[in-house]
PDB file of N, CA and C in Angstrom:
ATOM      1  N   UNK J   1      21.543  14.405  -6.948  1.00 56.00           N
ATOM      2  CA  UNK J   1      21.551  13.436  -5.872  1.00 56.00           C
ATOM      3  C   UNK J   1      20.104  13.077  -5.504  1.00 56.00           C
ATOM      4  N   UNK J   2      19.815  11.820  -5.395  1.00 58.00           N
ATOM      5  CA  UNK J   2      18.485  11.353  -5.034  1.00 58.00           C
ATOM      6  C   UNK J   2      18.303  11.398  -3.525  1.00 58.00           C
ATOM      7  N   UNK J   3      17.116  11.878  -3.136  1.00 58.00           N
ATOM      8  CA  UNK J   3      16.801  11.868  -1.708  1.00 58.00           C
ATOM      9  C   UNK J   3      16.209  10.526  -1.334  1.00 58.00           C
ATOM     10  N   UNK J   4      16.610  10.045  -0.169  1.00 60.00           N
ATOM     11  CA  UNK J   4      16.067   8.783   0.317  1.00 60.00           C
ATOM     12  C   UNK J   4      14.634   9.020   0.795  1.00 60.00           C
ATOM     13  N   UNK J   5      13.751   8.133   0.430  1.00 69.00           N
ATOM     14  CA  UNK J   5      12.341   8.253   0.813  1.00 69.00           C
ATOM     15  C   UNK J   5      12.205   8.076   2.326  1.00 69.00           C
ATOM     16  N   UNK J   6      11.519   9.006   2.948  1.00 75.00           N
ATOM     17  CA  UNK J   6      11.299   8.961   4.393  1.00 75.00           C
ATOM     18  C   UNK J   6      10.042   8.144   4.708  1.00 75.00           C
ATOM     19  N   UNK J   7      10.010   7.479   5.865  1.00 82.00           N
ATOM     20  CA  UNK J   7       8.793   6.753   6.238  1.00 82.00           C
ATOM     21  C   UNK J   7       7.645   7.743   6.461  1.00 82.00           C
ATOM     22  N   UNK J   8       6.446   7.297   6.185  1.00 83.00           N
ATOM     23  CA  UNK J   8       5.264   8.143   6.349  1.00 83.00           C
ATOM     24  C   UNK J   8       4.956   8.284   7.837  1.00 83.00           C
ATOM     25  N   UNK J   9       4.655   9.523   8.260  1.00 86.00           N
ATOM     26  CA  UNK J   9       4.328   9.809   9.659  1.00 86.00           C
ATOM     27  C   UNK J   9       2.858   9.478   9.906  1.00 86.00           C
ATOM     28  N   UNK J  10       2.600   8.586  10.831  1.00 90.00           N
ATOM     29  CA  UNK J  10       1.244   8.217  11.232  1.00 90.00           C
ATOM     30  C   UNK J  10       1.081   8.476  12.722  1.00 90.00           C
ATOM     31  N   UNK J  11      -0.024   9.144  13.080  1.00 92.00           N
ATOM     32  CA  UNK J  11      -0.274   9.432  14.487  1.00 92.00           C
ATOM     33  C   UNK J  11      -1.771   9.609  14.719  1.00 92.00           C
ATOM     34  N   UNK J  12      -2.365   8.669  15.436  1.00 94.00           N
ATOM     35  CA  UNK J  12      -3.783   8.799  15.769  1.00 94.00           C
ATOM     36  C   UNK J  12      -4.006   9.995  16.694  1.00 94.00           C
ATOM     37  N   UNK J  13      -3.009  10.315  17.530  1.00 94.00           N
ATOM     38  CA  UNK J  13      -3.133  11.478  18.422  1.00 94.00           C
ATOM     39  C   UNK J  13      -3.177  12.778  17.615  1.00 94.00           C
ATOM     40  N   UNK J  14      -2.358  12.848  16.545  1.00 94.00           N
ATOM     41  CA  UNK J  14      -2.361  14.046  15.706  1.00 94.00           C
ATOM     42  C   UNK J  14      -3.736  14.217  15.046  1.00 94.00           C
ATOM     43  N   UNK J  15      -4.249  13.135  14.476  1.00 95.00           N
ATOM     44  CA  UNK J  15      -5.547  13.210  13.799  1.00 95.00           C
ATOM     45  C   UNK J  15      -6.651  13.556  14.780  1.00 95.00           C
ATOM     46  N   UNK J  16      -6.568  13.031  15.985  1.00 96.00           N
ATOM     47  CA  UNK J  16      -7.547  13.358  17.025  1.00 96.00           C
ATOM     48  C   UNK J  16      -7.494  14.850  17.360  1.00 96.00           C
ATOM     49  N   UNK J  17      -6.292  15.405  17.453  1.00 96.00           N
ATOM     50  CA  UNK J  17      -6.142  16.836  17.746  1.00 96.00           C
ATOM     51  C   UNK J  17      -6.724  17.684  16.618  1.00 96.00           C
ATOM     52  N   UNK J  18      -6.494  17.288  15.380  1.00 97.00           N
ATOM     53  CA  UNK J  18      -7.059  18.032  14.240  1.00 97.00           C
ATOM     54  C   UNK J  18      -8.578  18.034  14.336  1.00 97.00           C
ATOM     55  N   UNK J  19      -9.157  16.893  14.658  1.00 96.00           N
ATOM     56  CA  UNK J  19     -10.621  16.805  14.747  1.00 96.00           C
ATOM     57  C   UNK J  19     -11.178  17.558  15.953  1.00 96.00           C
ATOM     58  N   UNK J  20     -10.338  17.888  16.939  1.00 96.00           N
ATOM     59  CA  UNK J  20     -10.785  18.680  18.089  1.00 96.00           C
ATOM     60  C   UNK J  20     -11.015  20.140  17.719  1.00 96.00           C
ATOM     61  N   UNK J  21     -10.439  20.585  16.604  1.00 96.00           N
ATOM     62  CA  UNK J  21     -10.735  21.931  16.113  1.00 96.00           C
ATOM     63  C   UNK J  21     -12.165  21.859  15.592  1.00 96.00           C
ATOM     64  N   UNK J  22     -13.081  22.494  16.275  1.00 94.00           N
ATOM     65  CA  UNK J  22     -14.498  22.272  16.022  1.00 94.00           C
ATOM     66  C   UNK J  22     -15.020  22.883  14.731  1.00 94.00           C
ATOM     67  N   UNK J  23     -14.334  23.903  14.209  1.00 97.00           N
ATOM     68  CA  UNK J  23     -14.855  24.617  13.049  1.00 97.00           C
ATOM     69  C   UNK J  23     -13.905  24.506  11.866  1.00 97.00           C
ATOM     70  N   UNK J  24     -14.472  24.345  10.680  1.00 98.00           N
ATOM     71  CA  UNK J  24     -13.712  24.250   9.447  1.00 98.00           C
ATOM     72  C   UNK J  24     -12.813  25.473   9.284  1.00 98.00           C
ATOM     73  N   UNK J  25     -11.524  25.245   8.990  1.00 97.00           N
ATOM     74  CA  UNK J  25     -10.587  26.363   8.847  1.00 97.00           C
ATOM     75  C   UNK J  25     -10.843  27.148   7.559  1.00 97.00           C
ATOM     76  N   UNK J  26     -11.673  26.625   6.661  1.00 97.00           N
ATOM     77  CA  UNK J  26     -11.975  27.339   5.420  1.00 97.00           C
ATOM     78  C   UNK J  26     -13.277  28.120   5.494  1.00 97.00           C
ATOM     79  N   UNK J  27     -14.355  27.459   5.904  1.00 97.00           N
ATOM     80  CA  UNK J  27     -15.664  28.132   5.854  1.00 97.00           C
ATOM     81  C   UNK J  27     -16.270  28.417   7.216  1.00 97.00           C
ATOM     82  N   UNK J  28     -15.698  27.833   8.285  1.00 97.00           N
ATOM     83  CA  UNK J  28     -16.215  28.075   9.629  1.00 97.00           C
ATOM     84  C   UNK J  28     -17.364  27.171  10.043  1.00 97.00           C
ATOM     85  N   UNK J  29     -17.750  26.221   9.200  1.00 97.00           N
ATOM     86  CA  UNK J  29     -18.843  25.308   9.546  1.00 97.00           C
ATOM     87  C   UNK J  29     -18.443  24.422  10.716  1.00 97.00           C
ATOM     88  N   UNK J  30     -19.415  24.092  11.544  1.00 97.00           N
ATOM     89  CA  UNK J  30     -19.182  23.238  12.708  1.00 97.00           C
ATOM     90  C   UNK J  30     -19.035  21.783  12.273  1.00 97.00           C
ATOM     91  N   UNK J  31     -18.111  21.069  12.904  1.00 95.00           N
ATOM     92  CA  UNK J  31     -17.906  19.643  12.649  1.00 95.00           C
ATOM     93  C   UNK J  31     -16.864  19.430  11.572  1.00 95.00           C
ATOM     94  N   UNK J  32     -15.722  18.864  11.964  1.00 96.00           N
ATOM     95  CA  UNK J  32     -14.627  18.729  10.995  1.00 96.00           C
ATOM     96  C   UNK J  32     -14.144  17.294  10.854  1.00 96.00           C
ATOM     97  N   UNK J  33     -13.431  17.082   9.759  1.00 96.00           N
ATOM     98  CA  UNK J  33     -12.722  15.840   9.476  1.00 96.00           C
ATOM     99  C   UNK J  33     -11.261  16.198   9.277  1.00 96.00           C
ATOM    100  N   UNK J  34     -10.387  15.243   9.461  1.00 96.00           N
ATOM    101  CA  UNK J  34      -8.970  15.453   9.173  1.00 96.00           C
ATOM    102  C   UNK J  34      -8.749  15.112   7.702  1.00 96.00           C
ATOM    103  N   UNK J  35      -8.503  16.131   6.892  1.00 95.00           N
ATOM    104  CA  UNK J  35      -8.334  15.962   5.450  1.00 95.00           C
ATOM    105  C   UNK J  35      -6.852  15.981   5.102  1.00 95.00           C
ATOM    106  N   UNK J  36      -6.351  14.891   4.526  1.00 93.00           N
ATOM    107  CA  UNK J  36      -4.938  14.793   4.151  1.00 93.00           C
ATOM    108  C   UNK J  36      -4.652  15.594   2.882  1.00 93.00           C
ATOM    109  N   UNK J  37      -3.461  16.142   2.815  1.00 91.00           N
ATOM    110  CA  UNK J  37      -2.980  16.841   1.634  1.00 91.00           C
ATOM    111  C   UNK J  37      -3.021  15.875   0.448  1.00 91.00           C
ATOM    112  N   UNK J  38      -3.473  16.369  -0.695  1.00 82.00           N
ATOM    113  CA  UNK J  38      -3.658  15.512  -1.873  1.00 82.00           C
ATOM    114  C   UNK J  38      -2.524  15.631  -2.873  1.00 82.00           C
ATOM    115  N   UNK J  39      -1.316  15.424  -2.451  1.00 78.00           N
ATOM    116  CA  UNK J  39      -0.195  15.437  -3.384  1.00 78.00           C
ATOM    117  C   UNK J  39       0.954  14.653  -2.788  1.00 78.00           C
ATOM    118  N   UNK J  40       1.838  14.157  -3.653  1.00 66.00           N
ATOM    119  CA  UNK J  40       2.989  13.392  -3.178  1.00 66.00           C
ATOM    120  C   UNK J  40       2.627  12.028  -2.640  1.00 66.00           C
ATOM    121  N   UNK J  41       1.552  11.448  -3.151  1.00 62.00           N
ATOM    122  CA  UNK J  41       1.122  10.136  -2.682  1.00 62.00           C
ATOM    123  C   UNK J  41       0.759   9.282  -3.878  1.00 62.00           C
ATOM    124  N   UNK J  42       0.599   8.005  -3.632  1.00 60.00           N
ATOM    125  CA  UNK J  42       0.187   7.093  -4.678  1.00 60.00           C
ATOM    126  C   UNK J  42      -1.251   6.665  -4.478  1.00 60.00           C
ATOM    127  N   UNK J  43      -1.742   5.847  -5.385  1.00 60.00           N
ATOM    128  CA  UNK J  43      -3.112   5.353  -5.278  1.00 60.00           C
ATOM    129  C   UNK J  43      -3.262   4.555  -3.990  1.00 60.00           C
ATOM    130  N   UNK J  44      -4.297   4.877  -3.228  1.00 63.00           N
ATOM    131  CA  UNK J  44      -4.559   4.165  -1.985  1.00 63.00           C
ATOM    132  C   UNK J  44      -3.633   4.551  -0.845  1.00 63.00           C
ATOM    133  N   UNK J  45      -2.805   5.570  -1.028  1.00 70.00           N
ATOM    134  CA  UNK J  45      -1.876   6.000   0.017  1.00 70.00           C
ATOM    135  C   UNK J  45      -2.173   7.445   0.388  1.00 70.00           C
ATOM    136  N   UNK J  46      -1.997   7.767   1.641  1.00 79.00           N
ATOM    137  CA  UNK J  46      -2.191   9.134   2.114  1.00 79.00           C
ATOM    138  C   UNK J  46      -0.845   9.727   2.500  1.00 79.00           C
ATOM    139  N   UNK J  47      -0.787  11.061   2.472  1.00 85.00           N
ATOM    140  CA  UNK J  47       0.417  11.747   2.913  1.00 85.00           C
ATOM    141  C   UNK J  47       0.531  11.649   4.427  1.00 85.00           C
ATOM    142  N   UNK J  48       1.575  12.222   4.985  1.00 88.00           N
ATOM    143  CA  UNK J  48       1.785  12.223   6.434  1.00 88.00           C
ATOM    144  C   UNK J  48       0.557  12.756   7.166  1.00 88.00           C
ATOM    145  N   UNK J  49       0.288  12.188   8.326  1.00 92.00           N
ATOM    146  CA  UNK J  49      -0.823  12.679   9.147  1.00 92.00           C
ATOM    147  C   UNK J  49      -0.605  14.131   9.573  1.00 92.00           C
ATOM    148  N   UNK J  50       0.649  14.557   9.657  1.00 92.00           N
ATOM    149  CA  UNK J  50       0.936  15.945  10.037  1.00 92.00           C
ATOM    150  C   UNK J  50       0.505  16.926   8.953  1.00 92.00           C
ATOM    151  N   UNK J  51       0.223  16.435   7.756  1.00 93.00           N
ATOM    152  CA  UNK J  51      -0.210  17.294   6.652  1.00 93.00           C
ATOM    153  C   UNK J  51      -1.709  17.149   6.444  1.00 93.00           C
ATOM    154  N   UNK J  52      -2.458  17.432   7.520  1.00 96.00           N
ATOM    155  CA  UNK J  52      -3.918  17.347   7.476  1.00 96.00           C
ATOM    156  C   UNK J  52      -4.520  18.685   7.852  1.00 96.00           C
ATOM    157  N   UNK J  53      -5.732  18.894   7.360  1.00 97.00           N
ATOM    158  CA  UNK J  53      -6.456  20.132   7.642  1.00 97.00           C
ATOM    159  C   UNK J  53      -7.782  19.811   8.308  1.00 97.00           C
ATOM    160  N   UNK J  54      -8.247  20.699   9.174  1.00 98.00           N
ATOM    161  CA  UNK J  54      -9.545  20.565   9.824  1.00 98.00           C
ATOM    162  C   UNK J  54     -10.603  21.143   8.880  1.00 98.00           C
ATOM    163  N   UNK J  55     -11.281  20.260   8.144  1.00 98.00           N
ATOM    164  CA  UNK J  55     -12.265  20.683   7.154  1.00 98.00           C
ATOM    165  C   UNK J  55     -13.629  20.071   7.438  1.00 98.00           C
ATOM    166  N   UNK J  56     -14.679  20.815   7.136  1.00 97.00           N
ATOM    167  CA  UNK J  56     -16.026  20.261   7.211  1.00 97.00           C
ATOM    168  C   UNK J  56     -16.188  19.265   6.062  1.00 97.00           C
ATOM    169  N   UNK J  57     -17.163  18.370   6.137  1.00 97.00           N
ATOM    170  CA  UNK J  57     -17.348  17.391   5.069  1.00 97.00           C
ATOM    171  C   UNK J  57     -17.535  18.019   3.679  1.00 97.00           C
ATOM    172  N   UNK J  58     -18.235  19.143   3.598  1.00 96.00           N
ATOM    173  CA  UNK J  58     -18.481  19.775   2.294  1.00 96.00           C
ATOM    174  C   UNK J  58     -17.183  20.304   1.677  1.00 96.00           C
ATOM    175  N   UNK J  59     -16.367  21.003   2.469  1.00 97.00           N
ATOM    176  CA  UNK J  59     -15.087  21.523   1.958  1.00 97.00           C
ATOM    177  C   UNK J  59     -14.145  20.369   1.620  1.00 97.00           C
ATOM    178  N   UNK J  60     -14.137  19.335   2.456  1.00 95.00           N
ATOM    179  CA  UNK J  60     -13.284  18.170   2.217  1.00 95.00           C
ATOM    180  C   UNK J  60     -13.654  17.526   0.875  1.00 95.00           C
ATOM    181  N   UNK J  61     -14.938  17.330   0.653  1.00 95.00           N
ATOM    182  CA  UNK J  61     -15.390  16.722  -0.599  1.00 95.00           C
ATOM    183  C   UNK J  61     -15.028  17.599  -1.802  1.00 95.00           C
ATOM    184  N   UNK J  62     -15.253  18.892  -1.688  1.00 95.00           N
ATOM    185  CA  UNK J  62     -14.961  19.804  -2.799  1.00 95.00           C
ATOM    186  C   UNK J  62     -13.477  19.792  -3.153  1.00 95.00           C
ATOM    187  N   UNK J  63     -12.609  19.776  -2.148  1.00 94.00           N
ATOM    188  CA  UNK J  63     -11.177  19.789  -2.423  1.00 94.00           C
ATOM    189  C   UNK J  63     -10.669  18.431  -2.914  1.00 94.00           C
ATOM    190  N   UNK J  64     -11.322  17.352  -2.528  1.00 89.00           N
ATOM    191  CA  UNK J  64     -10.911  16.025  -2.999  1.00 89.00           C
ATOM    192  C   UNK J  64     -11.506  15.680  -4.367  1.00 89.00           C
ATOM    193  N   UNK J  65     -12.770  16.063  -4.580  1.00 89.00           N
ATOM    194  CA  UNK J  65     -13.491  15.577  -5.756  1.00 89.00           C
ATOM    195  C   UNK J  65     -14.178  16.664  -6.574  1.00 89.00           C
ATOM    196  N   UNK J  66     -14.072  17.911  -6.154  1.00 88.00           N
ATOM    197  CA  UNK J  66     -14.810  18.979  -6.815  1.00 88.00           C
ATOM    198  C   UNK J  66     -14.328  19.278  -8.224  1.00 88.00           C
ATOM    199  N   UNK J  67     -15.196  19.952  -8.975  1.00 90.00           N
ATOM    200  CA  UNK J  67     -14.885  20.309 -10.352  1.00 90.00           C
ATOM    201  C   UNK J  67     -15.004  21.814 -10.592  1.00 90.00           C
ATOM    202  N   UNK J  68     -15.235  22.580  -9.528  1.00 92.00           N
ATOM    203  CA  UNK J  68     -15.371  24.035  -9.663  1.00 92.00           C
ATOM    204  C   UNK J  68     -14.014  24.715  -9.833  1.00 92.00           C
ATOM    205  N   UNK J  69     -12.975  24.095  -9.319  1.00 93.00           N
ATOM    206  CA  UNK J  69     -11.622  24.658  -9.362  1.00 93.00           C
ATOM    207  C   UNK J  69     -10.693  23.682 -10.071  1.00 93.00           C
ATOM    208  N   UNK J  70      -9.571  24.212 -10.535  1.00 93.00           N
ATOM    209  CA  UNK J  70      -8.570  23.330 -11.126  1.00 93.00           C
ATOM    210  C   UNK J  70      -7.904  22.517 -10.014  1.00 93.00           C
ATOM    211  N   UNK J  71      -7.212  21.455 -10.409  1.00 91.00           N
ATOM    212  CA  UNK J  71      -6.511  20.645  -9.410  1.00 91.00           C
ATOM    213  C   UNK J  71      -5.485  21.482  -8.659  1.00 91.00           C
ATOM    214  N   UNK J  72      -4.761  22.357  -9.353  1.00 93.00           N
ATOM    215  CA  UNK J  72      -3.756  23.190  -8.692  1.00 93.00           C
ATOM    216  C   UNK J  72      -4.413  24.184  -7.731  1.00 93.00           C
ATOM    217  N   UNK J  73      -5.562  24.736  -8.090  1.00 95.00           N
ATOM    218  CA  UNK J  73      -6.275  25.651  -7.181  1.00 95.00           C
ATOM    219  C   UNK J  73      -6.738  24.905  -5.932  1.00 95.00           C
ATOM    220  N   UNK J  74      -7.268  23.693  -6.116  1.00 94.00           N
ATOM    221  CA  UNK J  74      -7.698  22.893  -4.950  1.00 94.00           C
ATOM    222  C   UNK J  74      -6.515  22.564  -4.052  1.00 94.00           C
ATOM    223  N   UNK J  75      -5.372  22.209  -4.649  1.00 93.00           N
ATOM    224  CA  UNK J  75      -4.183  21.892  -3.854  1.00 93.00           C
ATOM    225  C   UNK J  75      -3.687  23.110  -3.089  1.00 93.00           C
ATOM    226  N   UNK J  76      -3.696  24.270  -3.720  1.00 96.00           N
ATOM    227  CA  UNK J  76      -3.233  25.497  -3.056  1.00 96.00           C
ATOM    228  C   UNK J  76      -4.124  25.838  -1.861  1.00 96.00           C
ATOM    229  N   UNK J  77      -5.417  25.703  -2.024  1.00 97.00           N
ATOM    230  CA  UNK J  77      -6.354  25.960  -0.918  1.00 97.00           C
ATOM    231  C   UNK J  77      -6.106  24.967   0.212  1.00 97.00           C
ATOM    232  N   UNK J  78      -5.895  23.696  -0.126  1.00 96.00           N
ATOM    233  CA  UNK J  78      -5.656  22.683   0.902  1.00 96.00           C
ATOM    234  C   UNK J  78      -4.330  22.923   1.620  1.00 96.00           C
ATOM    235  N   UNK J  79      -3.292  23.360   0.880  1.00 96.00           N
ATOM    236  CA  UNK J  79      -2.017  23.694   1.544  1.00 96.00           C
ATOM    237  C   UNK J  79      -2.232  24.784   2.584  1.00 96.00           C
ATOM    238  N   UNK J  80      -2.979  25.826   2.218  1.00 97.00           N
ATOM    239  CA  UNK J  80      -3.261  26.915   3.154  1.00 97.00           C
ATOM    240  C   UNK J  80      -4.052  26.397   4.363  1.00 97.00           C
ATOM    241  N   UNK J  81      -5.006  25.527   4.112  1.00 98.00           N
ATOM    242  CA  UNK J  81      -5.812  24.970   5.204  1.00 98.00           C
ATOM    243  C   UNK J  81      -4.951  24.140   6.158  1.00 98.00           C
ATOM    244  N   UNK J  82      -3.986  23.399   5.625  1.00 97.00           N
ATOM    245  CA  UNK J  82      -3.071  22.627   6.475  1.00 97.00           C
ATOM    246  C   UNK J  82      -2.271  23.575   7.368  1.00 97.00           C
ATOM    247  N   UNK J  83      -1.743  24.647   6.773  1.00 97.00           N
ATOM    248  CA  UNK J  83      -0.974  25.616   7.570  1.00 97.00           C
ATOM    249  C   UNK J  83      -1.850  26.282   8.628  1.00 97.00           C
ATOM    250  N   UNK J  84      -3.083  26.634   8.271  1.00 98.00           N
ATOM    251  CA  UNK J  84      -4.005  27.233   9.245  1.00 98.00           C
ATOM    252  C   UNK J  84      -4.308  26.257  10.383  1.00 98.00           C
ATOM    253  N   UNK J  85      -4.441  24.981  10.056  1.00 98.00           N
ATOM    254  CA  UNK J  85      -4.711  23.964  11.070  1.00 98.00           C
ATOM    255  C   UNK J  85      -3.532  23.838  12.032  1.00 98.00           C
ATOM    256  N   UNK J  86      -2.324  23.768  11.493  1.00 97.00           N
ATOM    257  CA  UNK J  86      -1.133  23.669  12.343  1.00 97.00           C
ATOM    258  C   UNK J  86      -1.014  24.904  13.228  1.00 97.00           C
ATOM    259  N   UNK J  87      -1.281  26.082  12.676  1.00 97.00           N
ATOM    260  CA  UNK J  87      -1.220  27.318  13.467  1.00 97.00           C
ATOM    261  C   UNK J  87      -2.245  27.281  14.599  1.00 97.00           C
ATOM    262  N   UNK J  88      -3.449  26.808  14.326  1.00 96.00           N
ATOM    263  CA  UNK J  88      -4.471  26.714  15.389  1.00 96.00           C
ATOM    264  C   UNK J  88      -4.046  25.741  16.477  1.00 96.00           C
ATOM    265  N   UNK J  89      -3.462  24.637  16.081  1.00 96.00           N
ATOM    266  CA  UNK J  89      -2.999  23.662  17.072  1.00 96.00           C
ATOM    267  C   UNK J  89      -1.892  24.264  17.936  1.00 96.00           C
ATOM    268  N   UNK J  90      -0.992  25.014  17.339  1.00 95.00           N
ATOM    269  CA  UNK J  90       0.085  25.660  18.102  1.00 95.00           C
ATOM    270  C   UNK J  90      -0.480  26.706  19.051  1.00 95.00           C
ATOM    271  N   UNK J  91      -1.414  27.517  18.573  1.00 95.00           N
ATOM    272  CA  UNK J  91      -2.017  28.561  19.424  1.00 95.00           C
ATOM    273  C   UNK J  91      -2.740  27.971  20.625  1.00 95.00           C
ATOM    274  N   UNK J  92      -3.289  26.790  20.467  1.00 95.00           N
ATOM    275  CA  UNK J  92      -4.015  26.137  21.560  1.00 95.00           C
ATOM    276  C   UNK J  92      -3.079  25.377  22.501  1.00 95.00           C
ATOM    277  N   UNK J  93      -1.803  25.380  22.178  1.00 94.00           N
ATOM    278  CA  UNK J  93      -0.832  24.707  23.032  1.00 94.00           C
ATOM    279  C   UNK J  93      -0.793  23.204  22.853  1.00 94.00           C
ATOM    280  N   UNK J  94      -1.268  22.721  21.712  1.00 94.00           N
ATOM    281  CA  UNK J  94      -1.327  21.284  21.474  1.00 94.00           C
ATOM    282  C   UNK J  94      -0.054  20.741  20.833  1.00 94.00           C
ATOM    283  N   UNK J  95       0.867  21.609  20.444  1.00 91.00           N
ATOM    284  CA  UNK J  95       2.126  21.170  19.843  1.00 91.00           C
ATOM    285  C   UNK J  95       3.251  21.478  20.801  1.00 91.00           C
ATOM    286  N   UNK J  96       4.128  20.526  20.957  1.00 85.00           N
ATOM    287  CA  UNK J  96       5.262  20.702  21.852  1.00 85.00           C
ATOM    288  C   UNK J  96       6.548  20.412  21.069  1.00 85.00           C
ATOM    289  N   UNK J  97       7.484  21.319  21.208  1.00 86.00           N
ATOM    290  CA  UNK J  97       8.775  21.138  20.540  1.00 86.00           C
ATOM    291  C   UNK J  97       9.729  20.492  21.544  1.00 86.00           C
ATOM    292  N   UNK J  98      10.317  19.383  21.127  1.00 86.00           N
ATOM    293  CA  UNK J  98      11.277  18.706  21.981  1.00 86.00           C
ATOM    294  C   UNK J  98      12.649  18.858  21.315  1.00 86.00           C
ATOM    295  N   UNK J  99      13.567  19.421  22.039  1.00 80.00           N
ATOM    296  CA  UNK J  99      14.908  19.636  21.475  1.00 80.00           C
ATOM    297  C   UNK J  99      15.888  18.668  22.070  1.00 80.00           C
TER     298      UNK J  99
END
């Protein structure tokens, strides 16, 4: 059975919250960017804004364009960074569950 494609989640508030995490979730460097997960997208398209990580420019560049790791290794690191970012946002009380 084919799954119906869901609309992409876009939220400037979500991206703003990610950028409020002052330190890179990977290396601890000060100053972050919201880095989108690099899978499940097409050329010129980004994944859901909810799948972003708080990364410094150097880590963001390495995971997007680096050659030190394989593509699968870079994706695995970015997946972990996304989960760490979501956990930090929850710990800070920035996520609210509405039932």
